[in-house]
Amino acid sequence: MPQKLRSIHPDDAQDERLAALPLESAYTYAYLPTVLDDEGRAKDQPAVLNGYLWPLRADDHPTEAMDADLATLNNAGLICRYEVTGRPYLHDPRWKTRHKLTRPTPSTLPPCAVHEKSFDEAVTETFGKFAEQVNSAVGVAASHIDQKRIQDSLARLVEDVTYLVDPEKAVANGQKVRNMFSRSKSGEDQLTESAAEPGESDE
């Protein structure tokens, strides 16, 4: 289990979702960061977690109570319980915005497929949806004409969003978006040249 210091977020006392929880579930949530790794993940093992979070009151708060706490927190959206290859895990979806760690240790546990997509996956998905909207609105030709503007706008959006979570990576992530456009444009140019070659040979 993690040994690094963890802190309680100051906004938790005013969080309406926390205020609506039973006191036992709120206690479990308050101390849950002490058993999460540096990426906010843990194995979803109620008996083990109960031993760490309620070590001196196990009689009053048995494993069944911990399982109920985790279910309550999951239903409230404060944690996410998920499975990878049939094995249960949990994580804090807001971990990166709630905890700023110095030299975090990479997690050995698999990420949640819902909340923790890789940057490339998230950008690719966002760009795909964005491109579909552009194409349906102004047509394929217009999307090619305005590609530079779209590239810059999406890159700036990614930089702004990344800056809120990790300022040091904002510029690099924006550049990744620009590189994706460049690779896409290069591939289209090659296809255009290949399609033109038969006509050129006929001349």
CSV table of C-alpha atoms in Angstrom, one decimal, residues 123-135:
chain,number,residue,atom,x,y,z
A,123,VAL,CA,-7.2,13.3,-29.0
A,124,THR,CA,-8.0,10.8,-31.8
A,125,GLU,CA,-11.5,10.4,-30.6
A,126,THR,CA,-12.0,14.2,-30.2
A,127,PHE,CA,-10.6,14.9,-33.6
A,128,GLY,CA,-12.7,12.3,-35.2
A,129,LYS,CA,-15.9,13.8,-33.7
A,130,PHE,CA,-14.8,17.3,-34.6
A,131,ALA,CA,-13.9,16.4,-38.2
A,132,GLU,CA,-17.4,14.7,-38.6
A,133,GLN,CA,-19.1,17.8,-37.4
A,134,VAL,CA,-17.1,20.0,-39.8
A,135,ASN,CA,-17.6,17.7,-42.8
